[in-house]
mmCIF file of C-alpha atoms and ligand atoms in Angstrom:
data_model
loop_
_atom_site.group_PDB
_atom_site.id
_atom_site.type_symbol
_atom_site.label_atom_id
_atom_site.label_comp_id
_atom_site.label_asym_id
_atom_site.label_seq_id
_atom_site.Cartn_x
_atom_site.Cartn_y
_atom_site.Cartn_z
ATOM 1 C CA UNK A 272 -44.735 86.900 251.931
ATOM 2 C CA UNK A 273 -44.020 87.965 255.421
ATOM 3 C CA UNK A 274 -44.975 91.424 256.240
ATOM 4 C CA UNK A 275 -42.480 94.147 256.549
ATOM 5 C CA UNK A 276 -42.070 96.612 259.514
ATOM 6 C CA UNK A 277 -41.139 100.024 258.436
ATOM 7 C CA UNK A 278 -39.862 101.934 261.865
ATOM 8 C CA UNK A 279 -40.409 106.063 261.294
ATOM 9 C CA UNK A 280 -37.111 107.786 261.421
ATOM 10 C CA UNK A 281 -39.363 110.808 262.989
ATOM 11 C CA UNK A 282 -40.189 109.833 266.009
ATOM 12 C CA UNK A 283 -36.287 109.273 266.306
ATOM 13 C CA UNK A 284 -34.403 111.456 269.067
ATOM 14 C CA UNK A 285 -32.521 113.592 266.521
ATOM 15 C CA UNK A 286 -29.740 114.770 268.836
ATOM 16 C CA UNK A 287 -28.201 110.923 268.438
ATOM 17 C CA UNK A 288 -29.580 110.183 265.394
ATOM 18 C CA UNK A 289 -26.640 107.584 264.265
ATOM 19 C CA UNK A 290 -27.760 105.593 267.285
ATOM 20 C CA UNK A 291 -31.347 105.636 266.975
ATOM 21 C CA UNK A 292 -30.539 104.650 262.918
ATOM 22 C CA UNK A 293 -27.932 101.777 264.192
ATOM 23 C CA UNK A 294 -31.245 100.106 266.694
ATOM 24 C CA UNK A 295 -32.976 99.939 263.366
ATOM 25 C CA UNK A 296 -30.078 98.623 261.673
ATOM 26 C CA UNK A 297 -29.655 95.402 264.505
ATOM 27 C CA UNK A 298 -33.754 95.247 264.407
ATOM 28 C CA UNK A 299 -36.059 92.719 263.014
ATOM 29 C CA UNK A 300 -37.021 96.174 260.971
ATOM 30 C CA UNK A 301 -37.052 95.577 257.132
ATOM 31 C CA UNK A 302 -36.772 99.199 256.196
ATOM 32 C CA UNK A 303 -36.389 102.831 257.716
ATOM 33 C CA UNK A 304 -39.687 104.884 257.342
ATOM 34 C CA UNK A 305 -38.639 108.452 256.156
ATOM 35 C CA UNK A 306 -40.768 111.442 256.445
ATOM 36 C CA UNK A 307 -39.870 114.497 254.203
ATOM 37 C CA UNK A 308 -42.979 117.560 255.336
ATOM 38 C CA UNK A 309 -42.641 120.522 253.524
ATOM 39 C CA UNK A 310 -45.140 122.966 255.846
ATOM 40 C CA UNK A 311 -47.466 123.255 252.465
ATOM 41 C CA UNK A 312 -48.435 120.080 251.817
ATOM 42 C CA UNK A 313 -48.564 119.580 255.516
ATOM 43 C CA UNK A 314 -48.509 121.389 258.525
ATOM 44 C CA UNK A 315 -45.305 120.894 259.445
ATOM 45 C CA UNK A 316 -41.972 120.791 258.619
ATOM 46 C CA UNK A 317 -39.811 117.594 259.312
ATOM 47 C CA UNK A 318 -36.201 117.766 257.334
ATOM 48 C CA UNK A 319 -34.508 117.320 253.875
ATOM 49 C CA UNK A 320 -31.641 116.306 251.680
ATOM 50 C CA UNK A 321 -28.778 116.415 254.401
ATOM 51 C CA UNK A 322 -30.143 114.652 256.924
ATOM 52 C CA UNK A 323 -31.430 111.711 255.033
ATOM 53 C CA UNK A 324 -28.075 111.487 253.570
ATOM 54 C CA UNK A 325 -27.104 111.655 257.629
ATOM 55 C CA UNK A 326 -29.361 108.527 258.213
ATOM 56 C CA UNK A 327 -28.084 106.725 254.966
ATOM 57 C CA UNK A 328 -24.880 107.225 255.608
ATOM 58 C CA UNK A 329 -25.269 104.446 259.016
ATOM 59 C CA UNK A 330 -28.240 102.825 258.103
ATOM 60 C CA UNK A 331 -27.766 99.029 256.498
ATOM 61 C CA UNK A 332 -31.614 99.037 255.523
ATOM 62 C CA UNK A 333 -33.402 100.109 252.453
ATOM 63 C CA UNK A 334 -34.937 103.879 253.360
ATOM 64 C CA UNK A 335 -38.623 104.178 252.987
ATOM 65 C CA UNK A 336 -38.884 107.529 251.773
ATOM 66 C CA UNK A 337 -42.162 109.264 252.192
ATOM 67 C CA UNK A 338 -42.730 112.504 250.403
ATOM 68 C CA UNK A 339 -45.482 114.657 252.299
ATOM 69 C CA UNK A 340 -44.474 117.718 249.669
ATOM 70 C CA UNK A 341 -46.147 119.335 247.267
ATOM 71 C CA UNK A 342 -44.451 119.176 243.543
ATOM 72 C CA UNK A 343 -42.212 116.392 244.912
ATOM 73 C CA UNK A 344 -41.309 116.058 241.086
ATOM 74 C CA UNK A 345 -39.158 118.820 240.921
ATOM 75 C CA UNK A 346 -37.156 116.887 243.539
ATOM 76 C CA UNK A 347 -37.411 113.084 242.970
ATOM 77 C CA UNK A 348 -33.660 112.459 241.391
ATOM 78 C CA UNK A 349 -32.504 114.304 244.329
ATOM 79 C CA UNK A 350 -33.719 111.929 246.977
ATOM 80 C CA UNK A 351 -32.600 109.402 245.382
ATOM 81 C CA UNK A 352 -29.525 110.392 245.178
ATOM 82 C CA UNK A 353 -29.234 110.493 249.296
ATOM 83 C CA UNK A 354 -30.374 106.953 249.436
ATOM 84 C CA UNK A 355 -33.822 106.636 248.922
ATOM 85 C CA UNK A 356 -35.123 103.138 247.951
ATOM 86 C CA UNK A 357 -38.743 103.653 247.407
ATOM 87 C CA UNK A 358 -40.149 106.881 246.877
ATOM 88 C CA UNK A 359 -43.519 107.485 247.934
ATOM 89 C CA UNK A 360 -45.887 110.798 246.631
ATOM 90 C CA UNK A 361 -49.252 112.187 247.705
ATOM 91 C CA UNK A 362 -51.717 111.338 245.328
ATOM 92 C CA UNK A 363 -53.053 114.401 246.592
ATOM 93 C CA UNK A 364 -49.956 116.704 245.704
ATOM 94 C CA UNK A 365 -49.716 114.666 241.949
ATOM 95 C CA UNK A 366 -52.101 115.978 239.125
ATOM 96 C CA UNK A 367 -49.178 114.178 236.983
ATOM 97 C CA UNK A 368 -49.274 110.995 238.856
ATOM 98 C CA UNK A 369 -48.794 108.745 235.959
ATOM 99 C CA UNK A 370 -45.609 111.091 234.896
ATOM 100 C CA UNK A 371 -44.334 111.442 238.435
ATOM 101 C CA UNK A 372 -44.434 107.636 238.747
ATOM 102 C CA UNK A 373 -42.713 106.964 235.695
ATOM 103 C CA UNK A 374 -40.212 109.839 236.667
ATOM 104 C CA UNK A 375 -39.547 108.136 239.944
ATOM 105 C CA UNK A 376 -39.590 104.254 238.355
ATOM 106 C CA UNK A 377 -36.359 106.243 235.796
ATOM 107 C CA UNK A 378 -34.447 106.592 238.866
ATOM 108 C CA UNK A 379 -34.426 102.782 239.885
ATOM 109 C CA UNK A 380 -36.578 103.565 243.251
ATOM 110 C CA UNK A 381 -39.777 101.687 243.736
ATOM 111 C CA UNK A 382 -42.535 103.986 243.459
ATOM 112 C CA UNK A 383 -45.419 104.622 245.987
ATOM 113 C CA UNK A 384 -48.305 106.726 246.244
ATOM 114 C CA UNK A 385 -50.146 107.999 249.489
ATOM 115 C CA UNK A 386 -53.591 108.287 250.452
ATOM 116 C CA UNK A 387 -54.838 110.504 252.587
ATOM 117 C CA UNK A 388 -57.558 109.135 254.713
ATOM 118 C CA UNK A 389 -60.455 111.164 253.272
ATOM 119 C CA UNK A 390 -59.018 109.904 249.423
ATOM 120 C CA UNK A 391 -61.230 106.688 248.227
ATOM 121 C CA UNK A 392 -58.416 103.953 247.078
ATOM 122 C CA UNK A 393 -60.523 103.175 244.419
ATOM 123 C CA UNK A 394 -59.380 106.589 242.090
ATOM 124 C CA UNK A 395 -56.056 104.513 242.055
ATOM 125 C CA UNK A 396 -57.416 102.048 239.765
ATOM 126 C CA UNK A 397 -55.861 103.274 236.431
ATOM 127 C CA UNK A 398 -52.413 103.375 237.667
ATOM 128 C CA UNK A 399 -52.289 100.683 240.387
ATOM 129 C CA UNK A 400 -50.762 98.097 237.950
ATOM 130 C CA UNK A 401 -47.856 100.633 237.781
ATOM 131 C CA UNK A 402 -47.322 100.688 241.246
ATOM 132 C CA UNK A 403 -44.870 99.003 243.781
ATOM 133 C CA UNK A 404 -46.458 100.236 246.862
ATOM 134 C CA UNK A 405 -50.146 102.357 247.794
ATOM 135 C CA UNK A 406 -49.298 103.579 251.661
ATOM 136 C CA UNK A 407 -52.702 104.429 253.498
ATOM 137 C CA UNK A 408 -52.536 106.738 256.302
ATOM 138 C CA UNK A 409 -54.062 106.271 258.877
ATOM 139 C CA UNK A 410 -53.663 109.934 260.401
ATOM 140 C CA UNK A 411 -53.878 112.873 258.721
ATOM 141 C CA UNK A 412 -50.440 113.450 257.498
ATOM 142 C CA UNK A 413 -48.230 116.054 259.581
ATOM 143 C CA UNK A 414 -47.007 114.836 262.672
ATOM 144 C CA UNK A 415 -46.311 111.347 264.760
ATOM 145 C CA UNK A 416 -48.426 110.247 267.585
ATOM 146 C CA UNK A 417 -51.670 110.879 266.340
ATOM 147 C CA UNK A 418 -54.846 108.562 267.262
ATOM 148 C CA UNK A 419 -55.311 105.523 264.384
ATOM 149 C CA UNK A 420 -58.372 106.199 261.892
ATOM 150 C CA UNK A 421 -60.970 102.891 262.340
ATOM 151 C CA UNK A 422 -61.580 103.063 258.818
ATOM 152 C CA UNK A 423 -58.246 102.510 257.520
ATOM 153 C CA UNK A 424 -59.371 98.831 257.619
ATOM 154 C CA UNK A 425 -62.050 98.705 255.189
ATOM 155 C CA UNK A 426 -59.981 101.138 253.169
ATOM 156 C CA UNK A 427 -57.032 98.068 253.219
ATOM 157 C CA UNK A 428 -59.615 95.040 252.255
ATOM 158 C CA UNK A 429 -61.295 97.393 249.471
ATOM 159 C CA UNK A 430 -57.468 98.112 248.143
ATOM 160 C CA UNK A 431 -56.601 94.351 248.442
ATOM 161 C CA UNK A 432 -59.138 93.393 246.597
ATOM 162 C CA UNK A 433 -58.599 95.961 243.812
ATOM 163 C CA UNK A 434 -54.699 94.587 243.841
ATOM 164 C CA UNK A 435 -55.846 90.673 243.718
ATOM 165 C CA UNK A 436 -58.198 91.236 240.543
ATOM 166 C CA UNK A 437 -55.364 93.392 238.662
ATOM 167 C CA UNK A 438 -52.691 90.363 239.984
ATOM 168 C CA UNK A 439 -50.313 93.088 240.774
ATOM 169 C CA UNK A 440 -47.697 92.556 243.190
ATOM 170 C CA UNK A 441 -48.316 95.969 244.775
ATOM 171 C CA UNK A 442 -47.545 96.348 248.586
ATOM 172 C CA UNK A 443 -49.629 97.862 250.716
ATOM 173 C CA UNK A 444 -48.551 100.212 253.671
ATOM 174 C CA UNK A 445 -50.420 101.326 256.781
ATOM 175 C CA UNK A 446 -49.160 104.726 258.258
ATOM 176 C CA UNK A 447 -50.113 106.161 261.142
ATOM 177 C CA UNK A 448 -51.091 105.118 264.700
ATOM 178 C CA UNK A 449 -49.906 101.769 264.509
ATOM 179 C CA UNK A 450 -49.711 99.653 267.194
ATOM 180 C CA UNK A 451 -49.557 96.081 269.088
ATOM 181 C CA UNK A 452 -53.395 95.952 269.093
ATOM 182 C CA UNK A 453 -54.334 97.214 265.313
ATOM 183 C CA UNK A 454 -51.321 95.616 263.619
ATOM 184 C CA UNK A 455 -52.979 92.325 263.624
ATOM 185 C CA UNK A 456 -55.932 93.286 262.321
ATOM 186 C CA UNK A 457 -54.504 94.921 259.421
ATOM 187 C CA UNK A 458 -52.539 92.508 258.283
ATOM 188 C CA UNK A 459 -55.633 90.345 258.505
ATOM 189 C CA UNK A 460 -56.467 92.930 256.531
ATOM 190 C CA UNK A 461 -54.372 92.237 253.611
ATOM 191 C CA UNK A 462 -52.009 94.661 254.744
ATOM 192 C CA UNK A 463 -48.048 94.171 253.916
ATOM 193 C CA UNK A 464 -46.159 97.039 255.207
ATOM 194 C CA UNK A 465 -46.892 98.712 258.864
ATOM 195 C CA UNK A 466 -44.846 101.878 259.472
ATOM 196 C CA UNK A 467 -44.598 102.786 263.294
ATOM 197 C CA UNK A 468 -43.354 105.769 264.718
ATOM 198 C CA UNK A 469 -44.229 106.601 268.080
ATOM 199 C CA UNK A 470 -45.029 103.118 269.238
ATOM 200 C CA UNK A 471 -41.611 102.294 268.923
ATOM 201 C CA UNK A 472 -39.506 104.773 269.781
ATOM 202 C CA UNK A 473 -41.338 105.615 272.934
ATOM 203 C CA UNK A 474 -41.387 101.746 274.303
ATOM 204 C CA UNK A 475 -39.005 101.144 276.987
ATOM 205 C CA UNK A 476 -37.271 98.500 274.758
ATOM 206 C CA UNK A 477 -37.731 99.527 270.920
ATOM 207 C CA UNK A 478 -36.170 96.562 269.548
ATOM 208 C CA UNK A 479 -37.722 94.421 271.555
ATOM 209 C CA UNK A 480 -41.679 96.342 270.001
ATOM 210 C CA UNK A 481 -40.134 96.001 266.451
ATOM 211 C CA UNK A 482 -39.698 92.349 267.005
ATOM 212 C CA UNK A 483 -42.971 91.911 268.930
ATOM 213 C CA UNK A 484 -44.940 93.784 265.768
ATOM 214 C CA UNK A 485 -42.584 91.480 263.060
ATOM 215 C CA UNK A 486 -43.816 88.175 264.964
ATOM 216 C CA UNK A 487 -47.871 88.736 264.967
ATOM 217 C CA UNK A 488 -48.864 85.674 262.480
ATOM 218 C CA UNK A 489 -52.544 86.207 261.220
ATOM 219 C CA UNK A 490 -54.115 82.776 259.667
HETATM 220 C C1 DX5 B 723 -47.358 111.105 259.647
HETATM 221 C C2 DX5 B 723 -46.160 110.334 259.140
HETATM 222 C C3 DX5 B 723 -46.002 109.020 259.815
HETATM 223 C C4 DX5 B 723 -45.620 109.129 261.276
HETATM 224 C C5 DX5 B 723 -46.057 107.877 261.952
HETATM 225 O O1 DX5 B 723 -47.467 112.281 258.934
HETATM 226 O O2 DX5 B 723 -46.309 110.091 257.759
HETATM 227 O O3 DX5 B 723 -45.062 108.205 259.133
HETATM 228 O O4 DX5 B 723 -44.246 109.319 261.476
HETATM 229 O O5 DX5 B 723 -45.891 108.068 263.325
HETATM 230 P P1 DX5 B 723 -46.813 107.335 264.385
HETATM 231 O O6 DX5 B 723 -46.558 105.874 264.244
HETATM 232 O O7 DX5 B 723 -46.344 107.921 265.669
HETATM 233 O O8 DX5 B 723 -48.243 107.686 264.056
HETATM 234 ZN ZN1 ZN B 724 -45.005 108.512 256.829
#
């Protein structure tokens, strides 16, 4: 399978957000990267139900919705509702995970679960066959334009391998830090899904960097 590029909706300029959503849409982007902080779980605060319903509302891609929350079940029908697609929650923020998973699979969204880059991938192994995606980050969670975390890429052959012995179809998603000179060595990596923030929407030409990072070929 080709890899997908997930483009973060964050790094976005938020005073023309239609605009910055409608790039994506006539991008080689597969999805829109959405990141939901709740200043508990994180340090920060990003946005919620009104604007994602904002970016659904002119987006033509599937939204990539990333829950950096803490008790993001007491909310999961409610994202969906504004659009989400896949719903991603902090394994961190989950002492339910297998419930929360189910709760989100109820909703018809493809479930995810983050890691946060201190959390082994290997305490996923009871649940992974229940999984559609595992997103690694490769920051500490919180805010866009951080500095990519080296190990991320032992952390995304260790997962791989983990997915290829249960012969799950499970994505995996980098997040974080990613750029032109990492991406191909994750995907070497056995990674599937790279979310980029910063990279793109800073580049002079961010269509252009989407289709640069869509068109690195690994062999
Ligand atoms: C970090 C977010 C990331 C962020 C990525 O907390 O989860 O999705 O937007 O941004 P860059 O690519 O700038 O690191
Ligand atoms: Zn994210």
């Amino acid at each position: 399978m080709p890899h997908l590029i997930s483009p973060s909706i964050l790094a976005a300029d938020f005073g023309q957000l239609a605009q910055d959503v409608q790039l994506l849409n006539r991008s080689a982007a597969d999805w829109i990267h959405v990141d939901v902080m709740d200043g508990r779980f994180v340090p920060n605060i990003s946005f919620g139900f009104s604007v994602i319903q904002a970016i659904q509302k002119h987006a033509s891609l599937p939204l990539d919705v990333h829950l950096m929350i803490e008790e993001p079940e007491k909310y999961i029908e409610q994202f969906r509702a504004v659009g989400a697609d896949t719903i991603t929650v902090h394994y961190e923020a989950c002492p339910h995970l297998h419930r929360t998973i189910q709760q989100i699979k109820a909703t018809g969204a493809k479930a995810g679960v983050a890691l946060n880059p201190h959390t082994p991938v290997v305490l996923l192994q009871d649940i992974l066959a229940d999984l559609d995606m595992v997103c690694l980050m490769s920051v500490n969670p919180g805010f866009g334009g951080q500095k990519f975390i080296e190990h991320t890429y032992q952390k995304t052959r260790a997962l791989k391998e983990m997915i290829t012995a249960v012969g799950s179809s499970c994505l995996i998603e980098i997040d974080g830090g990613v750029n032109q000179q990492n991406a191909p060595l994750l995907l070497q990596a056995g990674a599937d899904v790279l979310v980029a923030g910063s990279f793109v929407f800073s580049a002079a030409d961010p269509v252009q960097t989407i289709q640069a990072l869509k068109d690195i070929t690994v062999s």
